[in-house]
Coordinates of C-alpha atoms and ligand atoms in Angstrom, one line a residue:
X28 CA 243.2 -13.0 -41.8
X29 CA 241.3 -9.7 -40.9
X30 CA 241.5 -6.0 -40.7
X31 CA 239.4 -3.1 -40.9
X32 CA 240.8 -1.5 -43.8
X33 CA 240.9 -2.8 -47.6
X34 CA 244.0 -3.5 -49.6
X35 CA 246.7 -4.2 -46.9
X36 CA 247.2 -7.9 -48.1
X37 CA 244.8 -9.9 -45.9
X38 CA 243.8 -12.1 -49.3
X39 CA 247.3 -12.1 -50.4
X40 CA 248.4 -13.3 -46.7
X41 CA 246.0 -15.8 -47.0
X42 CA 247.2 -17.2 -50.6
X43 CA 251.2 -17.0 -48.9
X44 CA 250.3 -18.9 -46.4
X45 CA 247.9 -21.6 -48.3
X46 CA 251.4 -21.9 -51.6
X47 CA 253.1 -22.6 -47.9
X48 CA 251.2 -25.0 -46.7
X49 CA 251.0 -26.9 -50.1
X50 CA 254.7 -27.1 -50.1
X51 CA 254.5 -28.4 -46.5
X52 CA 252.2 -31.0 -47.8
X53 CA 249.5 -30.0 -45.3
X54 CA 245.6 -30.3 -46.0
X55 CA 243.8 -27.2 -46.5
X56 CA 240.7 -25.9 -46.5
X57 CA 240.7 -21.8 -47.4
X58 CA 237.3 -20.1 -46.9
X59 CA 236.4 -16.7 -48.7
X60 CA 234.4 -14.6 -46.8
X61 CA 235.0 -11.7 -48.5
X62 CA 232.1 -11.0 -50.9
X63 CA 234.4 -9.8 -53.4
X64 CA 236.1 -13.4 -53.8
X65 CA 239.4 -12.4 -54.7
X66 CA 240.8 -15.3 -53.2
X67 CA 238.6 -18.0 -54.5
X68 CA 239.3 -16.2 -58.3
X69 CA 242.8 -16.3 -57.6
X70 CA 243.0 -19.8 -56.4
X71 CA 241.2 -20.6 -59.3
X72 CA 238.3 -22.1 -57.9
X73 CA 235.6 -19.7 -59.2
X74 CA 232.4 -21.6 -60.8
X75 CA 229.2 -20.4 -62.0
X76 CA 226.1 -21.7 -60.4
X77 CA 226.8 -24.0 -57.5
X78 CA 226.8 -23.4 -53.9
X79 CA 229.0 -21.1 -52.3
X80 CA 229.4 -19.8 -48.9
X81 CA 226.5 -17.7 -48.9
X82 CA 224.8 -20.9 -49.0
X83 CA 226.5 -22.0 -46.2
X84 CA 225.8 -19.1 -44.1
X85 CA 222.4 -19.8 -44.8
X86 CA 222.5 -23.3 -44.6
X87 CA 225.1 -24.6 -42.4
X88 CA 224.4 -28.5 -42.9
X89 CA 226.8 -31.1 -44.2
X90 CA 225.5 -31.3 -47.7
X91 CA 225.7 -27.3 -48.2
X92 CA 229.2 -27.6 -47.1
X93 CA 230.0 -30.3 -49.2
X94 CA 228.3 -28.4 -52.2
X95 CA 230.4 -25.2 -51.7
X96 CA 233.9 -27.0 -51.5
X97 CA 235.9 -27.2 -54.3
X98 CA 239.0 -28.4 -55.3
X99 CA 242.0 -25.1 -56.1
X100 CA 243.4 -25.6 -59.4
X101 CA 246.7 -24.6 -57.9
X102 CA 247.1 -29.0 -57.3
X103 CA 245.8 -32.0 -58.4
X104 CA 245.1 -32.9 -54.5
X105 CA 245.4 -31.4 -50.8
X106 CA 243.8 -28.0 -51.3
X107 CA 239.9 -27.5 -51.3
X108 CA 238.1 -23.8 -51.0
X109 CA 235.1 -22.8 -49.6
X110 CA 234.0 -20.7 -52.8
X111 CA 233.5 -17.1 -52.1
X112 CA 230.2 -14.9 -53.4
X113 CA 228.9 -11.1 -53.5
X114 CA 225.7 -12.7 -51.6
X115 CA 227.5 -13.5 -48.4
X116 CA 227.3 -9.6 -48.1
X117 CA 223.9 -10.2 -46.2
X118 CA 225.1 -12.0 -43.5
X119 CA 227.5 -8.4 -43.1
X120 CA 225.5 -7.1 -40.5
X121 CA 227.0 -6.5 -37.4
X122 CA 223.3 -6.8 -35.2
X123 CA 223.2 -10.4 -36.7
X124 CA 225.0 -11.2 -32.8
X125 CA 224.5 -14.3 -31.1
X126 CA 223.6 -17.5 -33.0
X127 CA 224.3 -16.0 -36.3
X128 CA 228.0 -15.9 -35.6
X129 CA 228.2 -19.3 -35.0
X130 CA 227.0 -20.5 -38.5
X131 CA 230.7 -21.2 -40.1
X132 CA 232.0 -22.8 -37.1
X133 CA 229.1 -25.0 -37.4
X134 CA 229.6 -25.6 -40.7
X135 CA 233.1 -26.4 -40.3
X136 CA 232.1 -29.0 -38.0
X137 CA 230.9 -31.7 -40.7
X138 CA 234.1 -31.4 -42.7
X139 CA 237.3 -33.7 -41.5
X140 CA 240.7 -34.3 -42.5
X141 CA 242.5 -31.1 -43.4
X142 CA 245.4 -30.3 -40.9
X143 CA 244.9 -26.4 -41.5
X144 CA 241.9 -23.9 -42.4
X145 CA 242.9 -20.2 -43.8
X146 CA 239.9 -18.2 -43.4
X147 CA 240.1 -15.2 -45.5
X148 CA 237.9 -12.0 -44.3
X149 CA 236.3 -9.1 -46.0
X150 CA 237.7 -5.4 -45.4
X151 CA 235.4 -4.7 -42.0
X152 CA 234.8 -5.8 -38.7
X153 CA 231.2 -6.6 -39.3
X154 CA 229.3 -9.6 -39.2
X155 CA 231.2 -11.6 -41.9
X156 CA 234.6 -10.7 -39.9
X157 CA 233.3 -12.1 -36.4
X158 CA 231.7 -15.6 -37.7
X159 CA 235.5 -16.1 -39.6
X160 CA 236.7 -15.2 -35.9
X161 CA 234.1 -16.9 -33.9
X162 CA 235.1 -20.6 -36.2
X163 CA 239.3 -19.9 -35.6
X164 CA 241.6 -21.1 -33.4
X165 CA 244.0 -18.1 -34.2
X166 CA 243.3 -14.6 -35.4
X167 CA 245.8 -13.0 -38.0
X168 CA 245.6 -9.1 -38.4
X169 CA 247.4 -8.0 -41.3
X170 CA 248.4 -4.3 -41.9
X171 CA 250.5 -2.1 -44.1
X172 CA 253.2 -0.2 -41.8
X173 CA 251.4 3.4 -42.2
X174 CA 249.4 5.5 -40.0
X175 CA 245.7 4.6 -40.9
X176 CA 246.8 1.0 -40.5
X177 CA 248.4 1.0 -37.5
X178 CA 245.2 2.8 -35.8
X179 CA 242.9 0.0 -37.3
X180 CA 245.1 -3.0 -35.9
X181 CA 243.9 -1.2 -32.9
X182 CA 240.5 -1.7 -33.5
X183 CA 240.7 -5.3 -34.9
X184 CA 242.7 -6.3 -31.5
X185 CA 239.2 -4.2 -29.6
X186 CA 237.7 -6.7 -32.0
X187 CA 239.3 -9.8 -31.1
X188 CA 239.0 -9.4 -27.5
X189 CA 235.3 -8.7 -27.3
X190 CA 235.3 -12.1 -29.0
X191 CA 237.0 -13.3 -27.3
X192 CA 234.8 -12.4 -23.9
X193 CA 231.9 -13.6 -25.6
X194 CA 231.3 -16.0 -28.6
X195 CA 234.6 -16.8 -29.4
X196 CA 236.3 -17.5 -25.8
X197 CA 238.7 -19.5 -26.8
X198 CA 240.3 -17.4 -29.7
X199 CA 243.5 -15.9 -29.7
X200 CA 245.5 -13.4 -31.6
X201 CA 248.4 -15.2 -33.3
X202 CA 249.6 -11.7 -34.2
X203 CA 249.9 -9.0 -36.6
X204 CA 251.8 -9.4 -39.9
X205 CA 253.3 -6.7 -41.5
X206 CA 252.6 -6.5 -45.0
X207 CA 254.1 -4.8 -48.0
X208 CA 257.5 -3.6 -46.0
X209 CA 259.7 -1.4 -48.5
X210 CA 263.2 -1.5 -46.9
X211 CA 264.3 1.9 -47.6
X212 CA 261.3 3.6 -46.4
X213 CA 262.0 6.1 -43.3
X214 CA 258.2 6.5 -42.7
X215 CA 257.4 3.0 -42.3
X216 CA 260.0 2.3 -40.4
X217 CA 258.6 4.7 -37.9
X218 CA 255.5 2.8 -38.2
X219 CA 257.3 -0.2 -37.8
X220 CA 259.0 0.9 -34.4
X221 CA 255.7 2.5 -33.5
X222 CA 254.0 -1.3 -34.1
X223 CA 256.7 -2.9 -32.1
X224 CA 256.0 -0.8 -29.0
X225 CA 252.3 -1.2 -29.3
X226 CA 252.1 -4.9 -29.9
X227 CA 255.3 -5.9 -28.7
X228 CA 255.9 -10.0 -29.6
X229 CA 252.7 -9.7 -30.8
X230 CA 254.3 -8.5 -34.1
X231 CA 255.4 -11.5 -36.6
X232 CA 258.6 -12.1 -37.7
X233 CA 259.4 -12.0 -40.8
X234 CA 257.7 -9.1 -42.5
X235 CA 256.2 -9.6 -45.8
X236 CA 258.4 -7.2 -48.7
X237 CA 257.0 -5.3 -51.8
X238 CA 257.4 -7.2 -54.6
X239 CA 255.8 -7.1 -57.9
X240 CA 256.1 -11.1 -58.0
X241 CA 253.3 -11.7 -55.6
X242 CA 250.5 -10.0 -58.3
X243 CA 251.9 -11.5 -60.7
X244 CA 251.3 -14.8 -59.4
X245 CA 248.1 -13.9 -58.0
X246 CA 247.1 -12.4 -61.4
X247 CA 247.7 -16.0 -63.2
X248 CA 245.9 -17.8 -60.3
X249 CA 249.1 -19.7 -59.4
X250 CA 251.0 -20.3 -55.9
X251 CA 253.8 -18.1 -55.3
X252 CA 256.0 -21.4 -54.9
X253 CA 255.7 -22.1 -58.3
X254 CA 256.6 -18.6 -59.4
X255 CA 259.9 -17.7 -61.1
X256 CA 262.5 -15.3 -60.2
X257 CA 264.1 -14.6 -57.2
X258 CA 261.7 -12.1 -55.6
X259 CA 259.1 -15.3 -55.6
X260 CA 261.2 -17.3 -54.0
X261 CA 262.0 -14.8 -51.0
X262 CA 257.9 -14.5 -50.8
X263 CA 257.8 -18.6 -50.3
X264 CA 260.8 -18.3 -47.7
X265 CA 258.8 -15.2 -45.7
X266 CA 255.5 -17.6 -45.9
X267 CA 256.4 -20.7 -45.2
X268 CA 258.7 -19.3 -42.1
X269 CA 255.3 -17.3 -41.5
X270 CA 253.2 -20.2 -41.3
X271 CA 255.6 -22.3 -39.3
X272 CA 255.3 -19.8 -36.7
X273 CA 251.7 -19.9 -37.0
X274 CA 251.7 -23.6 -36.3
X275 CA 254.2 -23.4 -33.3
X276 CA 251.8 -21.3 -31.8
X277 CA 250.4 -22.9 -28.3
X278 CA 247.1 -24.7 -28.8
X279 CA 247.2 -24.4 -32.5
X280 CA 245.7 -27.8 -33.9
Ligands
LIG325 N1 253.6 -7.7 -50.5 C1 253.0 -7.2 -51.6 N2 253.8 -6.9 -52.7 C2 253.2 -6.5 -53.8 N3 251.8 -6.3 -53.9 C3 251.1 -6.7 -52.9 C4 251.6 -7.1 -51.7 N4 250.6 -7.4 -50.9 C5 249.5 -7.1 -51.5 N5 249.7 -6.7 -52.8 C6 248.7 -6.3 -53.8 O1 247.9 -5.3 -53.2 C7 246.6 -5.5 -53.6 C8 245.7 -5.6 -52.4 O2 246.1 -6.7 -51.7 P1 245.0 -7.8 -51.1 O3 245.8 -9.0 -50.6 O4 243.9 -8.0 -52.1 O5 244.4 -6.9 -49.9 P2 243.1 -7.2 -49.0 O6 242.7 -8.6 -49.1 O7 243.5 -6.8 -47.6 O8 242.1 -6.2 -49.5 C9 246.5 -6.7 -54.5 O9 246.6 -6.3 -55.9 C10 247.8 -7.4 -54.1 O10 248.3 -8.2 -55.2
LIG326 MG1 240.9 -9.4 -49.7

């Protein structure tokens, strides 16, 4: 999950798609690269004083990785996270080209047996951004249908094919999903349209809606799936029918 700009739903995209993959009965891994580890806090997998993945940035080797991987307390079983940290902000910088992108896909390398891997990226297209990219199969860019947002899925596709002619050749952008989609709004539907012409198929189906259900799960750490109401369940519809998509993709593991 990536994008240029902060607060368009790229962690809350990430935690759709991981309540969606529990329910599948898949076996996932979620990493937090974002030094703000919103997603390892809301997948309740936050500890004090263990390794994280600022350790494994450092450190790719098999006992690091093991170290840094915890078990979610969103189930008893079948969902681990690669705990996020505000020290991963070093490993930010975007000269830190070459063999320094390649330290999560290395890292990734020692661990077996989960059918899926979310990798959850921090608000920039900097150095964090690109190693997330440079270890995935399939990019997601996730945007908010207004102006500012439309312009940076611009630059996160610029992103995503510089990879892709480099350190990550064999990357591809799954697509864009649209995030946060208020059906009575005439101004993002004009953004919506605008999306549609730029990125064609490119942009997912189904959108994600508004809804207040989503931070309220997210605020008591639990998966969407197991949230009440009505507007929950619609979420779990949008990302399991979202991840399902991701899955059919060609190539995708
Ligand atoms: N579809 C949505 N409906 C309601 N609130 C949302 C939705 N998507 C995101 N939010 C809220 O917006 C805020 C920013 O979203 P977040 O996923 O953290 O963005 P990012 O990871 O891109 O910075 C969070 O408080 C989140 O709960
Ligand atoms: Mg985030």
């Amino acid at each position: 999950m990536c994008s240029l700009k902060g607060g368009v739903g790229k962690t809350s995209v990430t935690l759709g798609l991981a309540s969606a993959a529990l329910e599948l009965g898949l076996r996932t891994l979620v990493v937090d690269l974002d030094p703000q580890a919103d997603c390892t806090l809301a997948l309740g997998a936050g500890v004090d004083g263990q390794d994280d993945v600022a350790a494994v940035l450092d450190d790719p080797s098999a006992e690091t990785m093991r170290r840094a991987t915890v078990p979610s307390s969103w189930a008893d079983d079948g969902l681990d996270v690669l705990v996020g940290s505000p020290r991963s902000v070093r490993h930010d910088r975007v000269d830190d080209a070459g063999a320094g992108l390649d330290g999560l896909r290395f890292a990734l390398s020692w661990v077996s047996g989960y059918d899926l891997v979310l990798v959850d990226c921090p608000p920039s297209l900097g150095g964090l951004t690109r190693t997330g990219l440079v270890a995935s199969d399939r990019a997601v860019i996730v945007t908010e249908p207004g102006l500012f947002s439309v312009m940076a899925v611009g630059r996160a596709m610029r992103t995503i094919d510089e990879l892709r002619r480099g350190a990550a050749p064999s990357l591809q952008p799954l697509g864009v999903v649209v995030n946060r989609v208020r059906s009575r709004s005439v101004e993002q539907a004009f953004r919506l349209e605008e999306l549609r012409t730029l990125y064609g198929p490119l942009v997912l189906a189904p959108q994600v809606p508004e809804r207040a259900a989503l931070q309220q799960a997210q605020g008591a750490a639990q998966p969407v799936h197991a949230w009440p109401g009505a507007a929950a369940a619609e979420l779990s519809q949008v990302f399991e029918d979202l991840l399902e998509r991701a899955l059919r993709a060609p190539g995708a593991r």
